[in-house]
Coordinates of C-alpha atoms in Angstrom, one line a residue:
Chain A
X1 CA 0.5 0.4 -25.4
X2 CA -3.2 0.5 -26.0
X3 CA -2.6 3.2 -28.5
X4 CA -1.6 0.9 -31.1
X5 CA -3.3 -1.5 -32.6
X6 CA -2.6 -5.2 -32.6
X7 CA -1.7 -5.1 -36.5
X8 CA 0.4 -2.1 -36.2
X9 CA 2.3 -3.4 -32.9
X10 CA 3.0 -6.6 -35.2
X11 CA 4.1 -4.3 -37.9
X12 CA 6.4 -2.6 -35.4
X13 CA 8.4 -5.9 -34.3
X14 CA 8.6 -6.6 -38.8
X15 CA 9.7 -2.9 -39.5
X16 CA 12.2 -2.4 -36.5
X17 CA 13.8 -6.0 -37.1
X18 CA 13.7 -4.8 -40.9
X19 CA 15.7 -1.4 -40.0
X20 CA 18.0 -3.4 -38.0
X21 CA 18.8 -6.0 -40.7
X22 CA 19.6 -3.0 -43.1
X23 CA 21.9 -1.0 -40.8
X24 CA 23.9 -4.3 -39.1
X25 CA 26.0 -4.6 -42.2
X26 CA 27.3 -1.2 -43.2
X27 CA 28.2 -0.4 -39.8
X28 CA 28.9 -4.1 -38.6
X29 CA 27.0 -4.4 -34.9
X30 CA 24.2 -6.8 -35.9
X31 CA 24.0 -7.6 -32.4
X32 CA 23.3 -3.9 -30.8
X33 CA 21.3 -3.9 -33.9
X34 CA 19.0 -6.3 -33.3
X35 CA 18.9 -5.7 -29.7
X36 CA 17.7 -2.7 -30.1
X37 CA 14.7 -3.7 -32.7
X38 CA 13.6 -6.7 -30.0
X39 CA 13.4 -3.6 -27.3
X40 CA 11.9 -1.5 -29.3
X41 CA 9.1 -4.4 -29.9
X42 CA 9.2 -5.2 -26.6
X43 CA 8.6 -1.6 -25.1
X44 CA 5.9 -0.6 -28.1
X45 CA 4.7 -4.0 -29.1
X46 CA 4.0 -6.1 -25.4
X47 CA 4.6 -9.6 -25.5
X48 CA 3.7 -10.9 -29.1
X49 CA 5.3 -8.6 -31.3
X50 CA 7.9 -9.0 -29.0
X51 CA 8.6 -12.9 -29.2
X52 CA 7.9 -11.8 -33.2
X53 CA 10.5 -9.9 -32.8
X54 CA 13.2 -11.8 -31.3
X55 CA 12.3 -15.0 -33.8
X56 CA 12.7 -12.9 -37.1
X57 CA 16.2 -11.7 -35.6
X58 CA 17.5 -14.7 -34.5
X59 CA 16.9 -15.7 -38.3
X60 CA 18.5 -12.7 -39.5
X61 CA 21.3 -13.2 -37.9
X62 CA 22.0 -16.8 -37.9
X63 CA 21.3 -16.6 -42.0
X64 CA 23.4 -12.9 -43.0
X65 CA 25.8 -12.6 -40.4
X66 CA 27.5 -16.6 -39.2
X67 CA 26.9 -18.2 -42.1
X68 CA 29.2 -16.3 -44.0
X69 CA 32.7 -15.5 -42.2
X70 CA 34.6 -12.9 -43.7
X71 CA 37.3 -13.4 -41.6
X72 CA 38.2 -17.0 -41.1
X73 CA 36.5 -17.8 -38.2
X74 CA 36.3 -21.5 -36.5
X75 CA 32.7 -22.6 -36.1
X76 CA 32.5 -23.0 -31.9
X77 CA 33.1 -18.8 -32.1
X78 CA 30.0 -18.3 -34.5
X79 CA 28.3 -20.7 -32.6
X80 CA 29.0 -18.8 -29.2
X81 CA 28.5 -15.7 -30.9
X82 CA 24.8 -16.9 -31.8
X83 CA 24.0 -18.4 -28.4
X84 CA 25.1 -15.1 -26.7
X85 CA 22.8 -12.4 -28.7
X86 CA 20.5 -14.9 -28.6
X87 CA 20.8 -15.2 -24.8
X88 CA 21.0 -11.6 -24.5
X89 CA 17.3 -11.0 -26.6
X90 CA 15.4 -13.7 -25.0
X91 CA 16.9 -11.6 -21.6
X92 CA 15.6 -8.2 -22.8
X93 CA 12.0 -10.0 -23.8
X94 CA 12.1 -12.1 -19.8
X95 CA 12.2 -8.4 -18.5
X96 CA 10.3 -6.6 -20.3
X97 CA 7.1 -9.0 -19.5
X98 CA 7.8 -8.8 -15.9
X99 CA 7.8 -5.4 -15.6
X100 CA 4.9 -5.3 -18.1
X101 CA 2.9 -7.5 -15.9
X102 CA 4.1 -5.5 -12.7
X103 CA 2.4 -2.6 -14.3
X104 CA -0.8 -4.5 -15.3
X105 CA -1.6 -5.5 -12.1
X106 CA -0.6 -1.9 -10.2
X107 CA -2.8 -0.3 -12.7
X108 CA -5.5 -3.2 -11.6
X109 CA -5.5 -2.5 -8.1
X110 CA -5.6 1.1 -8.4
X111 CA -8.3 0.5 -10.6
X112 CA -10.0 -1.4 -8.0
X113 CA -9.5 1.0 -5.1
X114 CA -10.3 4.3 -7.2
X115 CA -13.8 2.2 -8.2
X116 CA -13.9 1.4 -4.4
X117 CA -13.0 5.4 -3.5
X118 CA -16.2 6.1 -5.8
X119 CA -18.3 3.9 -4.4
X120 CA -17.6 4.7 -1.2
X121 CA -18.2 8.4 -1.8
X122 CA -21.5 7.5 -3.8
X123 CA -23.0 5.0 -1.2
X124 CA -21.9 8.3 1.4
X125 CA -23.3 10.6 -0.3
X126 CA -26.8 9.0 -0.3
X127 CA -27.5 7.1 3.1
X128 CA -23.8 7.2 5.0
X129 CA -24.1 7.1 8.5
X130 CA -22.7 10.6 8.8
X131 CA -25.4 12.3 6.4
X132 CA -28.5 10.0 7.4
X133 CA -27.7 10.5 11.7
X134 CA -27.7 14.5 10.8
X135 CA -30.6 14.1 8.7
X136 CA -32.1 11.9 11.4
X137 CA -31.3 13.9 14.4
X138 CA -32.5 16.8 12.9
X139 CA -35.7 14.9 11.8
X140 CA -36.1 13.5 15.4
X141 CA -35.8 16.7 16.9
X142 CA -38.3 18.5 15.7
X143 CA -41.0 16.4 17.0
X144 CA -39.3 16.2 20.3
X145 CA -39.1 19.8 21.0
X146 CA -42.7 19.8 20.2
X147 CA -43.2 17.7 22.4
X148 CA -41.2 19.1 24.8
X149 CA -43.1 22.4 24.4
X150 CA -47.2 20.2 24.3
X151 CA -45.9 18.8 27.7
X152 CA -45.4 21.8 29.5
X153 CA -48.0 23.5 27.9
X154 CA -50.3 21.0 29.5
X155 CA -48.6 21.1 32.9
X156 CA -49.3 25.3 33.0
X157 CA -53.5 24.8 32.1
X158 CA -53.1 21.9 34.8
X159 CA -51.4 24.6 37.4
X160 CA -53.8 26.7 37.0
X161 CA -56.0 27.6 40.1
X162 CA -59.1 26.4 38.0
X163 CA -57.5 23.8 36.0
X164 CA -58.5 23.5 32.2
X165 CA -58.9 20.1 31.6
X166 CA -60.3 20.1 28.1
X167 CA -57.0 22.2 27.1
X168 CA -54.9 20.2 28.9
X169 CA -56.1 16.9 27.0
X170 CA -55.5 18.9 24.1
X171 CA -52.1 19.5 24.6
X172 CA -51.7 15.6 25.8
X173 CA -52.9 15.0 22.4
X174 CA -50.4 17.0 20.6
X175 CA -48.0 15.1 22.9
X176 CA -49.1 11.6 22.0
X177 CA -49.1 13.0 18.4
X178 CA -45.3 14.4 18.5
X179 CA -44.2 11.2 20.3
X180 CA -45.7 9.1 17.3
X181 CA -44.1 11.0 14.3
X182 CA -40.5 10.4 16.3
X183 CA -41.0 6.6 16.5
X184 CA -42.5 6.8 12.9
X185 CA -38.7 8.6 11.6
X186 CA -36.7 6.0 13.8
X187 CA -38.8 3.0 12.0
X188 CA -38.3 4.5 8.5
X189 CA -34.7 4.8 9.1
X190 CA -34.8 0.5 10.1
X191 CA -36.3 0.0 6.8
X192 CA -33.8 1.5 5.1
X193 CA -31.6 -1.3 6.0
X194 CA -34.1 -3.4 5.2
X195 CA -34.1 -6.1 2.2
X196 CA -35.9 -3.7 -0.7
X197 CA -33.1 -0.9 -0.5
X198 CA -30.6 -3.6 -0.7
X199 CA -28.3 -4.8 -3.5
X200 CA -27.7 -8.4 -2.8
X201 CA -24.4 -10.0 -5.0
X202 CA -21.9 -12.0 -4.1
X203 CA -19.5 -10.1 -1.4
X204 CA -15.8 -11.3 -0.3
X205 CA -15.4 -10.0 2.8
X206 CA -11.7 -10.6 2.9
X207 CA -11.2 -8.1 -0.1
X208 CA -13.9 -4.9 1.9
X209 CA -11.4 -5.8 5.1
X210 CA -8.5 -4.7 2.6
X211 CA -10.0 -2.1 1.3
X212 CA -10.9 -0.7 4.3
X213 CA -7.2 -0.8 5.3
X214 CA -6.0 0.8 2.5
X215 CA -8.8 3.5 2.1
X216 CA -7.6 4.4 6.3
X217 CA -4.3 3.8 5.9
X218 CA -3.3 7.2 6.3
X219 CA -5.4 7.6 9.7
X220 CA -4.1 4.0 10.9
X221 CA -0.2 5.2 10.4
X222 CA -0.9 8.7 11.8
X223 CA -2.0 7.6 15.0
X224 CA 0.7 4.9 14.8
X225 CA -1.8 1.7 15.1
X226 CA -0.2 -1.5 13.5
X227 CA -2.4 -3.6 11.7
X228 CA -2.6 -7.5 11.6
X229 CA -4.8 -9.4 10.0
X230 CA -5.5 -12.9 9.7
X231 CA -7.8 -13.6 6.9
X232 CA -8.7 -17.5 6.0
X233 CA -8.2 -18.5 2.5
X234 CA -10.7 -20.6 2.0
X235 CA -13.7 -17.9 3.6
X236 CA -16.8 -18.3 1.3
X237 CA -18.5 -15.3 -0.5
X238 CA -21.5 -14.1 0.8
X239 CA -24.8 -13.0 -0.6
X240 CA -24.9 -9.0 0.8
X241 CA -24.7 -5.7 0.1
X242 CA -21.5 -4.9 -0.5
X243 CA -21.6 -1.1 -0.2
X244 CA -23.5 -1.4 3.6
X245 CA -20.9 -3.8 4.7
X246 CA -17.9 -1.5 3.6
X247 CA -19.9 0.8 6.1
X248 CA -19.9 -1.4 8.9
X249 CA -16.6 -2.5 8.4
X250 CA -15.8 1.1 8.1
X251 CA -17.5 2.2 10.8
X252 CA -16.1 -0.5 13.5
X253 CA -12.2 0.4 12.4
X254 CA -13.1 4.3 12.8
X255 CA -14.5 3.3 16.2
X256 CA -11.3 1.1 16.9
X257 CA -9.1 4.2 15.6
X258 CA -10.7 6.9 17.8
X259 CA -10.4 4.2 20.7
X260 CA -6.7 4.0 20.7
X261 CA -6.1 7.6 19.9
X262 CA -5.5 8.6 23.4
X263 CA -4.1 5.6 24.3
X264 CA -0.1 4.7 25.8
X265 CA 1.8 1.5 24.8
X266 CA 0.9 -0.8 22.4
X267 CA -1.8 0.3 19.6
X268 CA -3.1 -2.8 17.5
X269 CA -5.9 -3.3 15.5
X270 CA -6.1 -7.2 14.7
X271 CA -8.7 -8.0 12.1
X272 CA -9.6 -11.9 11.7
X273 CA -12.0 -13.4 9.2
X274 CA -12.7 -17.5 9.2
X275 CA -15.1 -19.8 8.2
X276 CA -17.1 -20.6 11.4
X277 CA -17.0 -23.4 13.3
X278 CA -19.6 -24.7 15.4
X279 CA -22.7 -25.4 12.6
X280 CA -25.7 -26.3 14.9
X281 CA -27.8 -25.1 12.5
X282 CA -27.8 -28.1 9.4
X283 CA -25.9 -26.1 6.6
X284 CA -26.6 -22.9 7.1
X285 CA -23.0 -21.8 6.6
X286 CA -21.7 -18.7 8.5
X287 CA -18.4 -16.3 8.9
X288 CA -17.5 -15.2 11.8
X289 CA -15.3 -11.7 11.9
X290 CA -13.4 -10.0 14.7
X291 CA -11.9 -6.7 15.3
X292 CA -9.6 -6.1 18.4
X293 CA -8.1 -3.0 19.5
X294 CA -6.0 -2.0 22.2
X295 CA -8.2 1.1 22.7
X296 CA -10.2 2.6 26.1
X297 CA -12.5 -0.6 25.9
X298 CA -15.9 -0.8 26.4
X299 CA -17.8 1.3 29.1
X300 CA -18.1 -0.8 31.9
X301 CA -21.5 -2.7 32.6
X302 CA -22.9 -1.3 29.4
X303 CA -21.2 -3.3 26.9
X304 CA -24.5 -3.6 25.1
X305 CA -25.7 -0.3 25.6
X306 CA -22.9 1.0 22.3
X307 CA -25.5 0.2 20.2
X308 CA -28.3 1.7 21.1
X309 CA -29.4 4.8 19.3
X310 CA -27.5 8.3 20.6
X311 CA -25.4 6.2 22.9
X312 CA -22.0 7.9 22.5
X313 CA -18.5 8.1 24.1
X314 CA -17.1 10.4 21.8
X315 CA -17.3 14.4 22.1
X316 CA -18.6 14.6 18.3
X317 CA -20.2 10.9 18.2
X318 CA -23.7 11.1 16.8
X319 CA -24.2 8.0 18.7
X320 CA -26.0 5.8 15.2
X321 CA -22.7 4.2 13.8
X322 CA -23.1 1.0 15.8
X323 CA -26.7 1.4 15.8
X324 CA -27.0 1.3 11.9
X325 CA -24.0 -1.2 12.2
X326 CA -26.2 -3.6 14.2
X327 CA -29.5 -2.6 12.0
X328 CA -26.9 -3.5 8.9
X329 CA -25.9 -7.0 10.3
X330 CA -28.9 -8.4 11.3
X331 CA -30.6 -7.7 8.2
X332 CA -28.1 -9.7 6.4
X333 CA -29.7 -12.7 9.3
X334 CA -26.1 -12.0 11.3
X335 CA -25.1 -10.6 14.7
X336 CA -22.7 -8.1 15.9
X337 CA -21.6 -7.7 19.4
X338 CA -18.7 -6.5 21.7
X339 CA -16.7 -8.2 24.3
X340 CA -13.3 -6.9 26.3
X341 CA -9.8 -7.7 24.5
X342 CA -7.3 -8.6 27.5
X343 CA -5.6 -6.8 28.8
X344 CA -6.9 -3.7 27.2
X345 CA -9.2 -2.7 24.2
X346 CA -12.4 -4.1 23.1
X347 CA -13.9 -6.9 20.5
X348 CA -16.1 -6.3 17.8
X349 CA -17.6 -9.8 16.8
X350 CA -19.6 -10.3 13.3
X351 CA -21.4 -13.3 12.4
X352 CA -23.1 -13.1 8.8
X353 CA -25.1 -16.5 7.4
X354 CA -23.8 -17.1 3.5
X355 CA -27.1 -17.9 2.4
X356 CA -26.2 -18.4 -0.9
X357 CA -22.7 -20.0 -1.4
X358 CA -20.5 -18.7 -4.2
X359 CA -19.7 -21.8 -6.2
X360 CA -16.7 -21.6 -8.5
Chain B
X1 CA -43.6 54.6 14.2
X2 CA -46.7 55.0 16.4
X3 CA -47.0 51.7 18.3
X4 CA -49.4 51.9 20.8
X5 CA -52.1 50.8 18.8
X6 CA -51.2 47.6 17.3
X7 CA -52.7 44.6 18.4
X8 CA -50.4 42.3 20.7
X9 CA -50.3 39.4 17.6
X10 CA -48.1 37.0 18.2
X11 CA -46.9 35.2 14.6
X12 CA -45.3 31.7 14.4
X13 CA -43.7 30.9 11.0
X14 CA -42.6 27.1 11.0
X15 CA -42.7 24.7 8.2
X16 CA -43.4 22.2 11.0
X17 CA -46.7 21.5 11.6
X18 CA -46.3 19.9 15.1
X19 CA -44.1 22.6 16.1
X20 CA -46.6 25.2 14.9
X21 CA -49.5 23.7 17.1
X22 CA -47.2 23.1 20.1
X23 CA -46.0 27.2 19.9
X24 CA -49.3 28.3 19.2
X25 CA -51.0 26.1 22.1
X26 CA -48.2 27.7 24.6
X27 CA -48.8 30.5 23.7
X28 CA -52.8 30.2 24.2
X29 CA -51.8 28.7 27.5
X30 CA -50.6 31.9 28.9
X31 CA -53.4 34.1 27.4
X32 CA -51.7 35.4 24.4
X33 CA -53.1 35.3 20.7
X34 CA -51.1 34.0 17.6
X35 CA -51.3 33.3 14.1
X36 CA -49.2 30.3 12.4
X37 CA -47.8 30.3 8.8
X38 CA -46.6 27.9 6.9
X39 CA -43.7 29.5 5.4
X40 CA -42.0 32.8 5.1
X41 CA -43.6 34.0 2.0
X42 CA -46.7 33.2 3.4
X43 CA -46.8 35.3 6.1
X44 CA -45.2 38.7 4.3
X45 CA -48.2 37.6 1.3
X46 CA -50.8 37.6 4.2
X47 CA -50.4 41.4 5.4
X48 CA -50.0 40.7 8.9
X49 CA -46.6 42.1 9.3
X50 CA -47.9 45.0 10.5
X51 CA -50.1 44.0 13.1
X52 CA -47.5 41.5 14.3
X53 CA -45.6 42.6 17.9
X54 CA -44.0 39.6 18.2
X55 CA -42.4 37.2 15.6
X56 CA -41.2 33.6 16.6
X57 CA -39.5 31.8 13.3
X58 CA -38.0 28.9 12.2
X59 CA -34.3 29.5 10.1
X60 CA -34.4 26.2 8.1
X61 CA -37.6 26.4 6.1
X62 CA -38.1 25.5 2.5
X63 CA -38.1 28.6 0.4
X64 CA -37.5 31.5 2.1
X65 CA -35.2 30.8 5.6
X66 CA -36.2 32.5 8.8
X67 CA -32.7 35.0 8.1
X68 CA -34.1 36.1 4.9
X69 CA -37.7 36.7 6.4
X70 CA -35.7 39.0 9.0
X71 CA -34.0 40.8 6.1
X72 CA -36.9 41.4 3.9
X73 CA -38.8 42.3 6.9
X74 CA -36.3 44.8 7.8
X75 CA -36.0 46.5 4.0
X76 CA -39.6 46.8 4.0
X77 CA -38.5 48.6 7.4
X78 CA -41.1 47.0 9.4
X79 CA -39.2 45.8 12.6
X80 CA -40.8 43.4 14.2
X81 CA -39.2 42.0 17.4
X82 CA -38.2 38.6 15.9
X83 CA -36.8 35.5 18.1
X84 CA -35.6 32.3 16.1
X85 CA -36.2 29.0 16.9
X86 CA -33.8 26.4 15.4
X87 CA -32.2 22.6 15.7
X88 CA -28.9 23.7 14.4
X89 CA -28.1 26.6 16.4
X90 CA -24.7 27.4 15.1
X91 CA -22.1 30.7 16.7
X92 CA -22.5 32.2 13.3
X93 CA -26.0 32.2 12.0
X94 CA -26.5 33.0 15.9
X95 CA -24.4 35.9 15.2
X96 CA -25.9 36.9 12.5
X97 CA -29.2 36.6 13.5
X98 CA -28.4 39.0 16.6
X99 CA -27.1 41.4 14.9
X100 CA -29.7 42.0 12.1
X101 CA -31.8 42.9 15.4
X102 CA -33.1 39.5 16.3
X103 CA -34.3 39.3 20.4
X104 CA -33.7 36.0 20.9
X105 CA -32.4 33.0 19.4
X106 CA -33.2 29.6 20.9
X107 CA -32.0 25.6 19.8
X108 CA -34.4 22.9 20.1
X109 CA -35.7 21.7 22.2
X110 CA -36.2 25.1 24.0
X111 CA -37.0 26.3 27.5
X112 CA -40.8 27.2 27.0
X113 CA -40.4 30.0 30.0
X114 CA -37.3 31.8 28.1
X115 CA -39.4 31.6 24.7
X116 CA -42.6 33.0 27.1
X117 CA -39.8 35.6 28.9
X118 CA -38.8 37.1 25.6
X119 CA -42.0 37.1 23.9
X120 CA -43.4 38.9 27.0
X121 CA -40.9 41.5 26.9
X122 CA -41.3 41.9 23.3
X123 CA -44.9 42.8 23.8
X124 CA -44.2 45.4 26.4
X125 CA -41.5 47.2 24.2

């Protein structure tokens, strides 16, 4: 449709209509003739050439073909005549803009979730968790095995029948040295999160929860999890980064889907979103978010111990999604924390201030 | 090739600073003497491969990795007894490494007395 331009769509609607006008006498089916032009308009032209076109043959055929009867023909027919072709054109046009608008906003979500696709595989491609906890664990190690290494070194000038002290402090110092570059890596990797990498606009977290759910849809049905979601209407935007929460969004549905992979009975993942509740706090305003699975649940007793750096239940868990997760959250001023889903599963809870309240 | 008298050099190429301190002060520990480089291309530029009995090296290094050291080092056919040191110690490169005559190959954080245990036996060859 965009192929055309606007003047030559309207010239369409003219020239078909035109066509139509010339043929309807000789072979005497104004009506298919006509039809034909206003779907011609219709399917070529969109809407205005369309309405165009069923106004210039409604006037064509009210003025060439009823006014004049060739046979003697009583007025009601002519009349019905009219009202049915025009019936059936105003029919064709009704249709054609519904499935026109069907297609508009199909093409606009997939629009929307090929932009989101790229984003996604942008924002990975530069600090996802996956990349940046290889990156960092490789990082990490290095000084550690040094350390590893300084630290025995020391202990062997220790053990020796005369001990070499002066060595031995060397080799502490190395030590001290290795331990300080690993901190320095793990801080860097905080600030990453911090506010100056972050894009701050306005972020509806309703619309990241669906995306997320479409974007794992195939992962979600494969491992048979049914999804529920109850999303309130009236949640307000919130000043973020959008790409970092897709991540922890991301990140706690992966974590809910590996959960309930092994798993018998019922696999849910429920995903609430709602304005919250209790303000204490004058108007700072706040969302509150919940994921609940059905999964292995939380390790017992260490419910808070998920999100510390390399804790991991998985066999190829790195052990920083719910770190970075965390990291994420509170740098947006919110929390994130887990509780147990009864009878089975676990609870990821967000809270995340507005700030900045979207007015519109 | 006659062996016998080569000094008992011990080289550690590591892009790693603190890694190169931490082998070269374990290696002083037990008595044994050692020379660090920077890179791969630094060590074949500084002429030492000869004098080297013993080669512990790094795989991922900018430039030139620890794999292509062993290779160059063995089509200038100047075997040197060569044991890697790495953080991603995959089947493959481990493989690889092996079989293009390698002693040892190690994941980090290592076992200082297997590192010591090969090096030793390297020496002795």
């Amino acid at each position: 449709m965009k192929v055309l331009s606007k003047l030559q769509r309207y010239g369409l609607a003219i020239i078909s209509c035109g066509v139509a006008l010339a043929l309807a006498g000789p072979i005497d089916a104004p009506s298919s003739c006509f039809l034909l032009a206003v779907t011609v308009s219709g399917l070529f032209g969109g809407l205005g050439p369309n309405l165009l076109s069923v106004a210039l043959s409604a006037l064509a055929f009210a003025y060439f073909f009823l006014g004049r009867p060739s046979p003697p023909a009583r007025e009601s027919t002519s009349l019905l005549r009219f009202a049915a072709f025009l019936a059936a054109i105003l029919l064709v046009t009704v249709l054609m803009e519904i499935k026109r608008r069907a297609e508009e906003s199909r093409s606009r979500s997939e629009e929307a979730l090929r932009q989101a696709h790229a984003e996604l595989a942008h924002a990975n491609r530069v600090t996802t968790m996956g990349e940046l906890t290889a990156s960092l664990a490789h990082e990490v190690n290095q000084p550690i095995a040094a350390a590893v290494t300084d630290a025995n070194t020391c202990l062997r000038w220790l053990a020796r029948d005369h001990p070499d002290v002066e060595e031995a402090r060397e080799a502490a110092m190395r030590m001290a040295k290795d331990a300080t570059r690993a901190a320095e890596i793990i801080s860097k990797v905080r600030q990453v999160f911090k506010k100056g990498a972050q894009q701050r606009e306005l972020v509806d977290v309703n619309e990241i929860i669906r995306e997320m759910i479409v974007l794992l849809r195939k992962e979600l049905s494969s491992q048979s999890i049914a999804v529920r979601t109850e999303l309130a209407a009236d949640l307000p935007k919130l000043m973020g980064d959008r790409v970092q929460l897709q991540q922890v969004l991301m990140n706690l549905m992966v974590n809910s889907i590996d959960a309930m992979k092994n798993v018998e009975g019922k696999r849910e993942l429920a995903i609430k979103s709602q304005r919250a509740q209790d303000e204490d706090e004058d108007e700072d305003e706040q969302l509150t978010m919940s994921l609940s699975d059905t999964g292995v649940g939380l390790p017992p007793q260490q419910a808070d111990h998920i999100f510390n750096a390399f804790f991991t239940t998985k066999t190829d868990g790195t052990g920083m999604g719910l770190r970075i997760s965390r990291s994420i959250v509170e740098s947006h001023g919110g929390r994130l924390w887990a509780t147990d889903n009864h009878p089975r599963g676990a609870i990821f809870h967000l809270t995340i201030p507005t700030k900045i309240e979207a007015h519109e | 090739m006659a062996t016998q008298e080569k000094t008992k050099l011990v080289a550690v190429v590591d892009d790693d600073e603190l890694m190169r301190s931490a082998l070269q002060g374990m290696l002083k520990s037990v008595g044994l003497p050692s020379q660090a480089f920077a890179s791969a291309e630094e060590f074949l530029n500084s002429g030492q491969q000869r004098q080297t009995a013993c080669l512990i090296a790094d795989i991922r290094m900018p430039g030139m990795s620890g794999l292509e050291l062993q290779a160059q080092l063995n089509a200038e056919h100047c075997r040197i007894p060569t044991i890697f040191i790495t953080a991603h110690g995959d089947t493959k490169m481990r493989m690889q490494a092996l079989r293009a005559g390698a002693v040892e190959f190690l994941a980090k954080p290592f076992d200082d007395e297997a590192l010591l245990g090969s090096v030793r036996a390297a020496l002795e060859n």
